[in-house]
Structures are given as structure tokens and as C-alpha cells.
mmCIF file of C-alpha atoms in Angstrom:
data_model
loop_
_atom_site.group_PDB
_atom_site.id
_atom_site.type_symbol
_atom_site.label_atom_id
_atom_site.label_comp_id
_atom_site.label_asym_id
_atom_site.label_seq_id
_atom_site.Cartn_x
_atom_site.Cartn_y
_atom_site.Cartn_z
ATOM 1 C CA MET L 1 -33.386 8.674 16.007
ATOM 2 C CA ALA L 2 -29.844 7.890 14.989
ATOM 3 C CA PRO L 3 -27.900 10.571 13.186
ATOM 4 C CA LYS L 4 -28.176 10.200 9.407
ATOM 5 C CA GLU L 5 -25.548 12.799 8.555
ATOM 6 C CA SER L 6 -22.967 14.586 10.620
ATOM 7 C CA ASP L 7 -23.358 18.342 10.732
ATOM 8 C CA ASP L 8 -19.591 18.413 10.362
ATOM 9 C CA THR L 9 -19.453 16.882 6.903
ATOM 10 C CA MET L 10 -15.801 16.762 5.928
ATOM 11 C CA THR L 11 -14.586 17.254 2.400
ATOM 12 C CA GLY L 12 -11.048 17.542 1.234
ATOM 13 C CA GLY L 13 -11.170 21.204 0.285
ATOM 14 C CA GLU L 14 -12.832 22.737 3.314
ATOM 15 C CA ALA L 15 -9.830 23.205 5.586
ATOM 16 C CA THR L 16 -7.091 25.701 4.754
ATOM 17 C CA GLY L 17 -3.593 26.555 5.952
ATOM 18 C CA GLY L 18 -2.603 25.041 9.278
ATOM 19 C CA GLU L 19 -6.004 23.420 9.658
ATOM 20 C CA ALA L 20 -5.524 21.545 6.382
ATOM 21 C CA ASP L 21 -2.069 20.348 7.444
ATOM 22 C CA ASP L 22 -3.453 19.175 10.780
ATOM 23 C CA LEU L 23 -6.357 17.447 9.046
ATOM 24 C CA ARG L 24 -4.056 15.587 6.677
ATOM 25 C CA LEU L 25 -1.818 14.573 9.592
ATOM 26 C CA ARG L 26 -4.748 13.124 11.536
ATOM 27 C CA ARG L 27 -6.034 11.326 8.461
ATOM 28 C CA ARG L 28 -2.642 9.763 7.846
ATOM 29 C CA LYS L 29 -2.572 8.709 11.486
ATOM 30 C CA ALA L 30 -6.001 7.131 11.093
ATOM 31 C CA ALA L 31 -4.834 5.254 8.025
ATOM 32 C CA ARG L 32 -1.630 4.053 9.647
ATOM 33 C CA TYR L 33 -2.921 2.893 12.984
ATOM 34 C CA VAL L 34 -6.372 1.520 12.226
ATOM 35 C CA VAL L 35 -6.343 -1.057 15.019
ATOM 36 C CA PRO L 36 -2.798 -1.941 15.969
ATOM 37 C CA VAL L 37 -3.584 -5.630 16.096
ATOM 38 C CA THR L 38 -4.231 -7.389 13.009
ATOM 39 C CA VAL L 39 -4.819 -10.189 10.951
ATOM 40 C CA ILE L 40 -2.590 -8.370 8.504
ATOM 41 C CA GLY L 41 0.296 -10.055 10.171
ATOM 42 C CA VAL L 42 -1.015 -13.415 9.231
ATOM 43 C CA ALA L 43 -1.999 -13.817 5.781
ATOM 44 C CA ALA L 44 -4.336 -12.718 3.367
ATOM 45 C CA ALA L 45 -7.156 -11.184 1.745
ATOM 46 C CA THR L 46 -10.450 -10.139 0.759
ATOM 47 C CA ILE L 47 -19.099 -20.552 1.486
ATOM 48 C CA GLY L 48 -21.679 -19.379 3.078
ATOM 49 C CA LEU L 49 -21.109 -21.767 5.942
ATOM 50 C CA VAL L 50 -22.317 -19.168 8.434
ATOM 51 C CA PRO L 51 -25.503 -17.121 8.654
ATOM 52 C CA ALA L 52 -25.832 -14.068 6.455
ATOM 53 C CA LEU L 53 -24.192 -10.902 7.732
ATOM 54 C CA ALA L 54 -26.279 -9.512 10.567
ATOM 55 C CA ASP L 55 -26.971 -5.917 9.592
ATOM 56 C CA SER L 56 -30.078 -4.803 11.380
ATOM 57 C CA GLY L 57 -31.584 -1.980 13.304
ATOM 58 C CA ASP L 58 -30.686 1.674 13.502
ATOM 59 C CA PRO L 59 -29.110 2.038 16.965
ATOM 60 C CA ASP L 60 -29.563 5.364 18.722
ATOM 61 C CA LEU L 61 -25.996 6.512 19.312
ATOM 62 C CA PRO L 62 -24.584 9.904 20.318
ATOM 63 C CA LYS L 63 -24.010 12.210 17.383
ATOM 64 C CA ILE L 64 -20.455 12.205 16.053
ATOM 65 C CA THR L 65 -18.571 14.135 13.372
ATOM 66 C CA ALA L 66 -16.584 12.567 10.554
ATOM 67 C CA GLN L 67 -13.295 13.722 12.074
ATOM 68 C CA GLN L 68 -14.253 12.325 15.477
ATOM 69 C CA LEU L 69 -15.035 8.986 13.846
ATOM 70 C CA LEU L 70 -11.669 8.959 12.044
ATOM 71 C CA ASP L 71 -10.013 9.753 15.365
ATOM 72 C CA LYS L 72 -11.918 6.894 17.003
ATOM 73 C CA ILE L 73 -10.581 4.492 14.368
ATOM 74 C CA ALA L 74 -7.044 5.805 14.845
ATOM 75 C CA ALA L 75 -7.275 5.479 18.638
ATOM 76 C CA SER L 76 -8.646 1.933 18.584
ATOM 77 C CA ASP L 77 -6.554 -0.255 20.884
ATOM 78 C CA VAL L 78 -8.095 -3.689 20.273
ATOM 79 C CA GLU L 79 -5.394 -6.313 20.734
ATOM 80 C CA GLN L 80 -7.403 -9.514 21.189
ATOM 81 C CA LEU L 81 -10.282 -10.778 19.101
ATOM 82 C CA SER L 82 -11.745 -13.814 17.422
ATOM 83 C CA GLY L 83 -14.598 -14.173 15.003
ATOM 84 C CA THR L 84 -15.924 -15.047 11.580
ATOM 85 C CA VAL L 85 -15.624 -12.842 8.515
ATOM 86 C CA LYS L 86 -17.689 -13.278 5.374
ATOM 87 C CA ILE L 87 -16.197 -11.731 2.228
ATOM 88 C CA THR L 88 -17.709 -11.433 -1.232
ATOM 89 C CA THR L 89 -15.688 -10.130 -4.165
ATOM 90 C CA ASP L 90 -17.258 -9.379 -7.545
ATOM 91 C CA LEU L 91 -14.752 -7.739 -9.867
ATOM 92 C CA GLY L 92 -16.792 -8.698 -12.927
ATOM 93 C CA LEU L 93 -14.014 -10.843 -14.372
ATOM 94 C CA PRO L 94 -14.831 -12.444 -17.747
ATOM 95 C CA ASP L 95 -16.214 -15.977 -17.727
ATOM 96 C CA LEU L 96 -13.366 -18.202 -18.882
ATOM 97 C CA GLY L 97 -15.269 -21.439 -18.402
ATOM 98 C CA GLY L 98 -13.521 -22.218 -15.126
ATOM 99 C CA LEU L 99 -10.083 -21.259 -16.432
ATOM 100 C CA GLU L 100 -9.963 -18.266 -14.116
ATOM 101 C CA SER L 101 -10.183 -20.578 -11.108
ATOM 102 C CA GLY L 102 -7.302 -22.619 -12.446
ATOM 103 C CA LEU L 103 -5.249 -19.520 -13.064
ATOM 104 C CA LEU L 104 -5.828 -18.300 -9.520
ATOM 105 C CA SER L 105 -5.003 -21.603 -7.906
ATOM 106 C CA GLY L 106 -2.106 -22.194 -10.304
ATOM 107 C CA ALA L 107 -0.682 -18.751 -9.691
ATOM 108 C CA ALA L 108 -1.241 -19.643 -6.131
ATOM 109 C CA LYS L 109 1.678 -21.994 -5.951
ATOM 110 C CA GLY L 110 4.827 -20.221 -4.889
ATOM 111 C CA ASP L 111 8.279 -20.740 -6.350
ATOM 112 C CA ASP L 112 8.557 -23.982 -4.415
ATOM 113 C CA GLY L 113 5.238 -25.220 -5.799
ATOM 114 C CA SER L 114 3.549 -25.618 -2.419
ATOM 115 C CA SER L 115 -0.235 -25.386 -2.353
ATOM 116 C CA ALA L 116 0.106 -24.266 1.288
ATOM 117 C CA ASP L 117 2.043 -21.099 0.404
ATOM 118 C CA PRO L 118 -0.128 -18.203 1.725
ATOM 119 C CA SER L 119 0.896 -15.836 -1.085
ATOM 120 C CA ALA L 120 -0.631 -18.289 -3.499
ATOM 121 C CA LYS L 121 -3.485 -20.037 -1.763
ATOM 122 C CA LEU L 122 -5.212 -16.896 -0.592
ATOM 123 C CA THR L 123 -5.433 -15.392 -4.076
ATOM 124 C CA GLU L 124 -8.563 -17.528 -4.347
ATOM 125 C CA LEU L 125 -10.292 -14.865 -2.286
ATOM 126 C CA ALA L 126 -10.130 -12.522 -5.296
ATOM 127 C CA SER L 127 -13.497 -13.807 -6.493
ATOM 128 C CA GLY L 128 -16.678 -15.340 -5.096
ATOM 129 C CA THR L 129 -17.920 -15.621 -1.525
ATOM 130 C CA HIS L 130 -15.764 -17.058 1.250
ATOM 131 C CA THR L 131 -15.800 -17.434 5.001
ATOM 132 C CA LEU L 132 -12.776 -16.821 7.216
ATOM 133 C CA ARG L 133 -12.231 -17.604 10.882
ATOM 134 C CA VAL L 134 -9.852 -15.080 12.420
ATOM 135 C CA ALA L 135 -8.112 -14.782 15.773
ATOM 136 C CA ALA L 136 -5.516 -12.367 17.134
ATOM 137 C CA ASP L 137 -3.622 -11.916 20.372
ATOM 138 C CA GLY L 138 -1.377 -8.912 19.976
ATOM 139 C CA PRO L 139 0.819 -8.070 16.981
ATOM 140 C CA ASP L 140 2.789 -11.319 17.009
ATOM 141 C CA ARG L 141 0.097 -13.993 17.177
ATOM 142 C CA GLN L 142 -2.681 -14.291 14.603
ATOM 143 C CA LYS L 143 -4.527 -17.000 12.748
ATOM 144 C CA VAL L 144 -6.712 -16.976 9.633
ATOM 145 C CA SER L 145 -8.591 -20.044 8.423
ATOM 146 C CA LEU L 146 -10.324 -20.256 5.046
ATOM 147 C CA LEU L 147 -13.262 -22.634 5.198
ATOM 148 C CA GLU L 148 -13.645 -24.707 2.049
ATOM 149 C CA HIS L 149 -15.822 -27.592 0.929
ATOM 150 C CA ALA L 150 -14.817 -30.520 3.138
ATOM 151 C CA ALA L 151 -11.435 -28.880 3.745
ATOM 152 C CA GLU L 152 -9.772 -25.978 5.520
ATOM 153 C CA TYR L 153 -6.745 -23.815 4.857
ATOM 154 C CA SER L 154 -5.035 -22.033 7.759
ATOM 155 C CA VAL L 155 -2.237 -19.522 8.196
ATOM 156 C CA ILE L 156 -0.802 -19.214 11.703
ATOM 157 C CA HIS L 157 1.613 -16.477 12.754
ATOM 158 C CA ASN L 158 3.184 -17.187 16.126
ATOM 159 C CA GLY L 159 6.221 -15.105 17.007
ATOM 160 C CA LYS L 160 8.822 -15.420 14.268
ATOM 161 C CA ASN L 161 7.141 -18.434 12.661
ATOM 162 C CA VAL L 162 4.480 -18.435 9.962
ATOM 163 C CA TRP L 163 2.807 -21.704 9.043
ATOM 164 C CA GLY L 164 0.413 -22.425 6.191
ATOM 165 C CA TYR L 165 -1.521 -25.700 6.141
ATOM 166 C CA ASP L 166 -3.757 -27.003 3.355
ATOM 167 C CA SER L 167 -5.775 -29.947 4.616
ATOM 168 C CA ALA L 168 -6.976 -30.839 1.089
ATOM 169 C CA SER L 169 -3.444 -31.562 -0.170
ATOM 170 C CA ASP L 170 -1.933 -32.297 3.267
ATOM 171 C CA GLU L 171 0.852 -29.791 2.581
ATOM 172 C CA VAL L 172 2.581 -27.446 5.030
ATOM 173 C CA TYR L 173 4.465 -24.246 4.247
ATOM 174 C CA HIS L 174 6.814 -22.721 6.839
ATOM 175 C CA SER L 175 8.646 -19.406 6.852
ATOM 176 C CA THR L 176 10.039 -17.031 9.440
ATOM 177 C CA VAL L 177 9.522 -13.337 10.094
ATOM 178 C CA ASP L 178 12.294 -10.819 10.601
ATOM 179 C CA GLU L 179 11.987 -10.136 14.322
ATOM 180 C CA SER L 180 13.001 -6.516 13.792
ATOM 181 C CA ALA L 181 9.849 -6.134 11.686
ATOM 182 C CA GLY L 182 7.884 -8.337 14.046
ATOM 183 C CA LYS L 183 5.061 -9.384 11.759
ATOM 184 C CA ALA L 184 4.407 -11.132 8.506
ATOM 185 C CA GLU L 185 2.941 -9.190 5.614
ATOM 186 C CA THR L 186 -0.273 -10.380 4.038
ATOM 187 C CA PRO L 187 -0.550 -10.947 0.317
ATOM 188 C CA VAL L 188 -4.129 -9.631 0.141
ATOM 189 C CA PRO L 189 -6.233 -7.643 2.637
ATOM 190 C CA ALA L 190 -8.783 -9.902 4.290
ATOM 191 C CA THR L 191 -10.651 -8.208 7.119
ATOM 192 C CA PRO L 192 -12.728 -5.011 7.319
ATOM 193 C CA LYS L 193 -9.808 -3.463 9.239
ATOM 194 C CA ASP L 194 -7.295 -4.307 6.536
ATOM 195 C CA LEU L 195 -9.508 -2.965 3.768
ATOM 196 C CA THR L 196 -10.342 0.187 5.725
ATOM 197 C CA GLU L 197 -6.672 0.850 6.390
ATOM 198 C CA ASP L 198 -5.917 0.759 2.672
ATOM 199 C CA ALA L 199 -8.934 2.895 1.778
ATOM 200 C CA LEU L 200 -8.124 5.613 4.320
ATOM 201 C CA LYS L 201 -4.692 6.020 2.770
ATOM 202 C CA ALA L 202 -6.501 7.467 -0.252
ATOM 203 C CA VAL L 203 -8.269 10.123 1.838
ATOM 204 C CA ASP L 204 -6.980 13.555 0.836
ATOM 205 C CA ASP L 205 -8.240 16.768 -0.737
ATOM 206 C CA THR L 206 -9.875 14.724 -3.501
ATOM 207 C CA THR L 207 -12.149 12.923 -1.027
ATOM 208 C CA SER L 208 -15.445 13.541 0.741
ATOM 209 C CA VAL L 209 -15.811 11.906 4.174
ATOM 210 C CA THR L 210 -19.100 11.936 6.094
ATOM 211 C CA VAL L 211 -20.985 10.078 8.819
ATOM 212 C CA ASP L 212 -23.931 8.244 7.250
ATOM 213 C CA GLY L 213 -26.003 7.130 10.203
ATOM 214 C CA THR L 214 -25.723 3.995 12.316
ATOM 215 C CA VAL L 215 -26.068 0.252 11.850
ATOM 216 C CA GLN L 216 -25.730 -2.995 13.789
ATOM 217 C CA VAL L 217 -23.156 -5.561 12.645
ATOM 218 C CA ALA L 218 -22.620 -8.955 14.294
ATOM 219 C CA GLY L 219 -24.667 -7.752 17.267
ATOM 220 C CA ARG L 220 -22.535 -4.614 17.736
ATOM 221 C CA ASP L 221 -23.714 -1.002 17.466
ATOM 222 C CA ALA L 222 -21.724 0.888 14.851
ATOM 223 C CA TYR L 223 -21.403 4.203 13.045
ATOM 224 C CA LYS L 224 -21.226 4.275 9.259
ATOM 225 C CA LEU L 225 -18.338 6.184 7.710
ATOM 226 C CA LEU L 226 -18.934 7.102 4.056
ATOM 227 C CA VAL L 227 -15.945 7.846 1.810
ATOM 228 C CA LYS L 228 -16.486 9.145 -1.750
ATOM 229 C CA PRO L 229 -14.105 10.362 -4.462
ATOM 230 C CA LYS L 230 -14.710 13.982 -5.472
ATOM 231 C CA GLN L 231 -12.923 13.468 -8.800
ATOM 232 C CA SER L 232 -14.585 12.235 -11.956
ATOM 233 C CA GLY L 233 -12.947 9.345 -13.769
ATOM 234 C CA SER L 234 -12.630 6.980 -10.800
ATOM 235 C CA THR L 235 -14.326 3.589 -10.920
ATOM 236 C CA VAL L 236 -14.914 3.793 -7.153
ATOM 237 C CA GLY L 237 -18.415 4.990 -6.349
ATOM 238 C CA ALA L 238 -18.319 4.927 -2.552
ATOM 239 C CA ILE L 239 -16.804 3.102 0.402
ATOM 240 C CA SER L 240 -18.911 2.466 3.487
ATOM 241 C CA VAL L 241 -17.297 1.354 6.746
ATOM 242 C CA ALA L 242 -19.226 0.230 9.829
ATOM 243 C CA VAL L 243 -17.127 1.307 12.840
ATOM 244 C CA ASP L 244 -17.746 -0.284 16.229
ATOM 245 C CA ALA L 245 -19.119 2.461 18.483
ATOM 246 C CA GLU L 246 -17.294 1.175 21.563
ATOM 247 C CA THR L 247 -13.886 0.057 20.290
ATOM 248 C CA GLY L 248 -13.446 1.946 17.002
ATOM 249 C CA LEU L 249 -12.740 -1.331 15.162
ATOM 250 C CA PRO L 250 -14.047 -1.487 11.543
ATOM 251 C CA LEU L 251 -16.645 -4.274 11.493
ATOM 252 C CA LYS L 252 -17.757 -4.130 7.877
ATOM 253 C CA PHE L 253 -16.322 -2.732 4.635
ATOM 254 C CA THR L 254 -18.331 -2.244 1.445
ATOM 255 C CA LEU L 255 -17.012 -0.822 -1.822
ATOM 256 C CA THR L 256 -19.544 -0.031 -4.540
ATOM 257 C CA PRO L 257 -18.469 0.869 -8.084
ATOM 258 C CA ALA L 258 -19.291 4.127 -9.853
ATOM 259 C CA SER L 259 -21.069 2.050 -12.497
ATOM 260 C CA GLY L 260 -23.641 0.908 -9.907
ATOM 261 C CA GLY L 261 -24.915 -2.566 -9.114
ATOM 262 C CA SER L 262 -23.726 -4.932 -6.414
ATOM 263 C CA ALA L 263 -20.675 -4.252 -4.282
ATOM 264 C CA VAL L 264 -17.248 -5.052 -5.701
ATOM 265 C CA VAL L 265 -16.030 -5.967 -2.199
ATOM 266 C CA ASP L 266 -18.249 -6.649 0.787
ATOM 267 C CA ALA L 267 -16.481 -7.940 3.899
ATOM 268 C CA GLY L 268 -17.859 -8.039 7.401
ATOM 269 C CA PHE L 269 -17.872 -9.871 10.691
ATOM 270 C CA THR L 270 -20.766 -12.229 11.257
ATOM 271 C CA LYS L 271 -19.492 -13.102 14.738
ATOM 272 C CA ILE L 272 -16.940 -11.344 16.916
ATOM 273 C CA SER L 273 -15.575 -11.601 20.450
ATOM 274 C CA PHE L 274 -13.005 -9.364 22.118
ATOM 275 C CA ALA L 275 -11.979 -12.012 24.647
ATOM 276 C CA ARG L 276 -8.368 -13.216 24.462
ATOM 277 C CA PRO L 277 -8.158 -16.417 22.362
ATOM 278 C CA ALA L 278 -6.651 -19.479 24.022
ATOM 279 C CA ALA L 279 -2.868 -19.668 23.585
ATOM 280 C CA SER L 280 -3.283 -23.085 21.952
ATOM 281 C CA THR L 281 -5.116 -21.390 19.058
ATOM 282 C CA PHE L 282 -1.743 -20.314 17.669
ATOM 283 C CA ASP L 283 0.133 -23.582 18.187
ATOM 284 C CA PHE L 284 0.805 -25.705 15.125
ATOM 285 C CA THR L 285 2.219 -29.179 14.643
ATOM 286 C CA ALA L 286 2.791 -30.475 11.131
ATOM 287 C CA PRO L 287 0.675 -33.625 10.663
ATOM 288 C CA LYS L 288 2.638 -36.840 10.352
ATOM 289 C CA GLY L 289 3.370 -37.607 6.720
ATOM 290 C CA ALA L 290 2.508 -34.115 5.479
ATOM 291 C CA LYS L 291 4.795 -32.555 2.867
ATOM 292 C CA VAL L 292 6.622 -29.613 4.488
ATOM 293 C CA THR L 293 8.111 -26.828 2.351
ATOM 294 C CA GLU L 294 10.513 -24.353 3.894
ATOM 295 C CA GLY L 295 10.156 -20.805 2.579
ATOM 296 C CA ASP L 296 12.872 -18.163 2.536
ATOM 297 C CA ALA L 297 13.425 -16.769 6.024
ATOM 298 C CA ALA L 298 13.060 -13.013 6.376
ATOM 299 C CA ASP L 299 16.243 -13.164 8.449
ATOM 300 C CA LYS L 300 18.621 -15.236 6.335
ATOM 301 C CA GLY L 301 20.785 -15.890 9.380
ATOM 302 C CA ASP L 302 18.034 -17.419 11.472
ATOM 303 C CA HIS L 303 15.568 -19.870 10.011
ATOM 304 C CA GLY L 304 13.753 -20.165 13.300
ATOM 305 C CA ASP L 305 12.490 -23.257 15.010
ATOM 306 C CA LYS L 306 11.730 -25.894 12.400
ATOM 307 C CA GLY L 307 10.042 -28.020 14.976
ATOM 308 C CA ALA L 308 6.414 -28.406 15.687
ATOM 309 C CA LYS L 309 5.509 -25.164 17.357
ATOM 310 C CA GLY L 310 6.142 -21.501 16.727
ATOM 311 C CA ASP L 311 7.297 -19.333 19.594
ATOM 312 C CA ARG L 312 6.559 -15.848 20.653
ATOM 313 C CA GLY L 313 8.485 -13.092 18.851
ATOM 314 C CA ALA L 314 9.144 -9.399 19.247
ATOM 315 C CA GLU L 315 6.785 -6.469 18.909
ATOM 316 C CA PRO L 316 6.595 -4.919 15.430
ATOM 317 C CA ALA L 317 8.857 -2.011 14.664
ATOM 318 C CA PRO L 318 7.054 1.333 15.026
ATOM 319 C CA GLY L 319 5.645 2.592 11.773
ATOM 320 C CA HIS L 320 5.848 -0.759 9.986
ATOM 321 C CA ASP L 321 3.086 -0.938 7.407
ATOM 322 C CA GLY L 322 1.833 -4.088 5.724
ATOM 323 C CA PHE L 323 0.446 -2.394 2.619
ATOM 324 C CA ASP L 324 1.321 0.512 0.379
ATOM 325 C CA GLY L 325 -2.138 2.019 0.047
ATOM 326 C CA PHE L 326 -5.526 1.169 -1.430
ATOM 327 C CA GLY L 327 -5.174 0.408 -5.125
ATOM 328 C CA GLY L 328 -1.495 1.281 -5.092
ATOM 329 C CA GLY L 329 0.038 -1.585 -3.178
ATOM 330 C CA ILE L 330 -2.580 -4.318 -3.152
ATOM 331 C CA GLY L 331 -1.012 -7.435 -1.792
ATOM 332 C CA GLY L 332 1.867 -5.658 -0.127
ATOM 333 C CA ALA L 333 4.174 -6.867 -2.877
ATOM 334 C CA ALA L 334 6.779 -4.625 -4.419
ATOM 335 C CA GLY L 335 5.745 -3.153 -7.756
ATOM 336 C CA PRO L 336 7.545 -3.737 -11.055
ATOM 337 C CA GLU L 337 10.900 -2.055 -11.559
ATOM 338 C CA GLY L 338 10.493 1.420 -13.001
ATOM 339 C CA LEU L 339 6.941 1.819 -11.710
ATOM 340 C CA LYS L 340 5.682 5.408 -11.891
ATOM 341 C CA VAL L 341 2.446 7.033 -10.775
ATOM 342 C CA LEU L 342 0.685 9.567 -12.982
ATOM 343 C CA GLY L 343 -1.874 11.984 -11.530
ATOM 344 C CA GLU L 344 -3.081 12.080 -7.946
ATOM 345 C CA GLY L 345 -5.874 11.006 -5.672
ATOM 346 C CA TRP L 346 -8.499 8.552 -6.841
ATOM 347 C CA THR L 347 -7.621 8.976 -10.522
ATOM 348 C CA SER L 348 -3.912 8.190 -10.189
ATOM 349 C CA VAL L 349 -2.587 5.642 -12.675
ATOM 350 C CA ALA L 350 0.395 3.336 -12.212
ATOM 351 C CA THR L 351 2.575 2.742 -15.264
ATOM 352 C CA PHE L 352 5.651 0.685 -16.118
ATOM 353 C CA ASP L 353 7.400 -0.616 -19.214
ATOM 354 C CA THR L 354 7.551 -4.380 -19.687
ATOM 355 C CA GLY L 355 10.458 -3.936 -22.077
ATOM 356 C CA GLY L 356 8.670 -6.163 -24.567
ATOM 357 C CA LYS L 357 5.703 -6.187 -26.845
ATOM 358 C CA GLY L 358 2.060 -5.773 -26.043
ATOM 359 C CA VAL L 359 -0.691 -8.353 -26.565
ATOM 360 C CA PRO L 360 0.445 -10.642 -29.439
ATOM 361 C CA SER L 361 -1.727 -10.706 -32.533
ATOM 362 C CA GLY L 362 -1.940 -12.447 -35.857
ATOM 363 C CA SER L 363 -0.868 -15.977 -36.661
ATOM 364 C CA GLY L 364 2.225 -17.834 -35.587
ATOM 365 C CA ALA L 365 3.766 -18.051 -32.150
ATOM 366 C CA GLY L 366 1.617 -16.259 -29.645
ATOM 367 C CA GLY L 367 -0.963 -15.378 -32.257
ATOM 368 C CA ASP L 368 -3.705 -17.696 -31.017
ATOM 369 C CA LEU L 369 -3.122 -16.609 -27.432
ATOM 370 C CA GLY L 370 -3.067 -12.994 -28.514
ATOM 371 C CA GLY L 371 -6.344 -13.412 -30.349
ATOM 372 C CA PHE L 372 -7.901 -14.953 -27.250
ATOM 373 C CA LEU L 373 -6.580 -12.221 -24.937
ATOM 374 C CA GLY L 374 -7.541 -9.530 -27.418
ATOM 375 C CA SER L 375 -11.109 -10.800 -27.450
ATOM 376 C CA LEU L 376 -11.294 -10.082 -23.716
ATOM 377 C CA GLY L 377 -10.267 -6.449 -24.124
ATOM 378 C CA ASP L 378 -11.099 -3.347 -26.148
ATOM 379 C CA LYS L 379 -8.718 -1.927 -28.748
ATOM 380 C CA VAL L 380 -7.966 1.765 -28.202
ATOM 381 C CA SER L 381 -5.678 4.350 -29.781
ATOM 382 C CA GLY L 382 -4.437 7.857 -29.066
ATOM 383 C CA ASP L 383 -1.337 9.995 -29.028
ATOM 384 C CA PHE L 384 0.435 7.099 -27.260
ATOM 385 C CA GLY L 385 -0.186 4.775 -30.204
ATOM 386 C CA SER L 386 -2.513 1.818 -29.843
ATOM 387 C CA GLY L 387 -3.213 -0.920 -27.326
ATOM 388 C CA THR L 388 -5.788 -3.031 -25.528
ATOM 389 C CA VAL L 389 -7.787 -2.150 -22.397
ATOM 390 C CA PHE L 390 -8.736 -4.998 -20.056
ATOM 391 C CA SER L 391 -11.570 -4.026 -17.726
ATOM 392 C CA THR L 392 -13.082 -5.161 -14.443
ATOM 393 C CA ARG L 393 -15.687 -3.376 -12.348
ATOM 394 C CA LEU L 394 -12.918 -1.720 -10.329
ATOM 395 C CA VAL L 395 -9.434 -1.925 -11.826
ATOM 396 C CA ASN L 396 -8.734 -1.346 -15.526
ATOM 397 C CA ALA L 397 -5.439 -1.840 -17.373
ATOM 398 C CA LEU L 398 -4.159 -0.635 -20.735
ATOM 399 C CA ILE L 399 -1.379 -2.614 -22.424
ATOM 400 C CA THR L 400 0.070 -0.693 -25.349
ATOM 401 C CA ASP L 401 1.354 -2.420 -28.464
ATOM 402 C CA ASP L 402 4.898 -1.395 -27.536
ATOM 403 C CA GLY L 403 4.713 -3.043 -24.111
ATOM 404 C CA LYS L 404 3.807 -0.252 -21.708
ATOM 405 C CA VAL L 405 1.212 -0.886 -18.993
ATOM 406 C CA TYR L 406 -1.146 1.685 -17.430
ATOM 407 C CA ALA L 407 -3.419 0.513 -14.615
ATOM 408 C CA GLY L 408 -5.667 2.000 -11.956
ATOM 409 C CA ALA L 409 -9.150 2.224 -10.457
ATOM 410 C CA VAL L 410 -10.105 4.566 -13.298
ATOM 411 C CA THR L 411 -12.261 4.482 -16.417
ATOM 412 C CA LYS L 412 -11.036 3.484 -19.877
ATOM 413 C CA ASP L 413 -11.070 7.127 -20.991
ATOM 414 C CA ALA L 414 -8.946 8.103 -17.974
ATOM 415 C CA LEU L 415 -6.414 5.388 -18.854
ATOM 416 C CA VAL L 416 -6.121 6.623 -22.431
ATOM 417 C CA LYS L 417 -5.708 10.183 -21.191
ATOM 418 C CA ALA L 418 -2.950 9.088 -18.811
ATOM 419 C CA ALA L 419 -1.210 7.159 -21.582
ATOM 420 C CA ASN L 420 -1.371 10.214 -23.862
ATOM 421 C CA THR L 421 0.129 12.359 -21.103
ATOM 422 C CA GLY L 422 2.785 9.885 -20.040
ATOM 423 C CA LYS L 423 3.826 8.549 -23.450
#
């Protein structure tokens, strides 16, 4: 029989002194180097044009401890792969009669208004079920393709060049990567590896980490790593990661909410190969007649080759991270000016001051909009004053009437408590 629980169950508070320091160091290493290759360098985040995810069987694998499994993830040296990833996201966003789709795709257009801008287009993955084709050949060549109805959107990173192509609108977006950094940052985590990397950054003394048996994903034998918050007040119930027994690559990532029900995020490979993809996979030529938008180059002094094909760039700088941590830097984008973090671990809350007012109310300018937005949230009050809480199944946000914002993967009560403390 496969092991159902490691006899070396690891919780945050079990190690002391030097052992605790060593444990935290190894966990940070696991979080930072979860598979050096990545589709992080390409583009984007978290339909069903492929078969359902193949989870089957209970493979009989050698027993392993939680720490050994974390070490296996950290030591993974996969540099070439190709495959198909199916991702389902269910944040429990309110039904806006299709408006939410428009907001996502509208927000999707970058400053230049290009529908091929990766930072915009891939926000569509924030809801529903989608299928991605992924390929990687080292840290400087990756490709992600989002399969759509009768269309396809692709992001190709080849050396210092990053191309986005939207076949539906026949638009191309081109930007370059700072060669000293060596890779493009993704707006949203897309693969099980990306999501696992962010989640492991939250592993500390407030976390329980165990081995929860074995599973088969995309025809590969895997161990299941189970990560649970030890603190009350978090909206995260548990995170389960299927880790390839041979390579240490995360094959599937599932996050279930503390409130129960279906997963908030479920992303996994349905097909995977560790053979090196053909070099032509990462070539791109802008179709004749397509609208091409040039993005800001990471290196202002070198806009790269604006011709048809990207070329091979440098290796990424050691220690370069694409994201700032699960829940704390989603999207890799810089936070608002003056951003502060209250609390620690899974119940930490980010806060900043908009410098303006909260949700508008009453009649007159902004009143109708405020009434609509207010109907989507819950009015709350406390020592901080009063405000409105907007909730999803994972992330909740409190906007106070005087323009302060408190947000995190915490309950409404935890947000109010943080606002009272940080007023």
C-alpha cells in the first residue's frame, strides 16, 4: 500500500533553536527554487478541449517524509518540458450578468490598448475553466498558449524578446526583457509549479506540512504534499500538491477554501513530456497585416530585434524571483505606494490608503455607482469607523469610508480586527 501519512509529519512549531532555523532555510530554498525552469518567464496565470485530468490509482512508492518531499521539490532540475495544463478557478465572484467578463477583458488591455498584451489578456484566467499548452527549454525560452473557442492566444519568450499574439483580433504585442534579469515576469501564476512556488513562500511556523499519500497525474506517479494553515481566520482550508516522484516537479495544485465546497483553484497537467521541445516552438513571425504594438523595453537602451524572430538571451540572474509570495504579490506587480502588512502568516492583511473616499453613496455623482457597488458588499463598522467588505471565496477586502483598504485571504471578522488594530 502507498503511504497515507508520513511518520515525520511536519508542523511549524515542532523544531526549535538551530533546527528551526535550518528548517526555515530549507523551506525558503524550496519556495525559491521550485523547478528552475518555468513558464513563469513567459506569461501568465491560473475549455475543456482536452480529456479530464487523469488522477487515478494509488501508486506504491517508497515512504517519504514531508521534509524530504520539500527537498525533492527544491532539488528539481527539470529544464525541458511540454504539455497541457487544465486550470479551473472559482473565486465565487458575484454574477454581474456578464459584466465581469467585460471588466476582465477590458482591464486586459494595457496602456497601449493592445488585446495581445499578456498582462491584460491572461487576466481572463481568473475565472472559469481554461486549457493551456506550455513548453519550456531552459530559463530563456518558454511558450504558453491559451486555447479559446475558434481562436488561440500565445505568449512566446525567446531570449530577450517576448511576443504576445491574439489570433481573434490579429494583434501582436512585443516587448523585451532586461538581459541582466534574463526572464520575463508573469502577470498571474499559471502552472502547478508557479502556484506551488507562491504557496510554499507562506510555509512558516503557522503552517502544517504533511505527506498525504500518493496519486497518479497525467500518467506519472506522484506524492501528495498537504499544506494547511494552523491559524484560525484564514480563508484557505488546505493546499494539495501532487509532486512527480521522479523529477520533483509539481504536477497538480489544488486549493480548497476553509468554507468547504469545490476548489478555488485546481490546476494540473493532463499531458506532459520531458523531452526537449523543437527549437521552432519558440520562433515567432508577426502575421502579415497584423497590428503590432511595441511595449516598453525592460532595458530602455536596447529595444531588441524588432524583426520576425526572437533570439536567445542570457541566463537569469541568481535569486531573481517572479512573484512576491502567495497572496502577497499575486501577479508579480508592485503594490500600491504606502502598502503595509499587518499580522503574520496566513492571516496577514495588506493595507494602504487611497488618499480619497471609500465607496460612494447617496445620490448625485457617483451615487448610483456607489449604490451598485455597495449592494455587492456588506457594511461593517468598528473602532476604525465604517466601511464595506467585498468577499470572494478566497480573498476579502474592506474599503473604509475614509478611503483605506484592507485585503487578504482572511475572513470578514479578521479584516475588521486588522482595521481596528491598524486604524
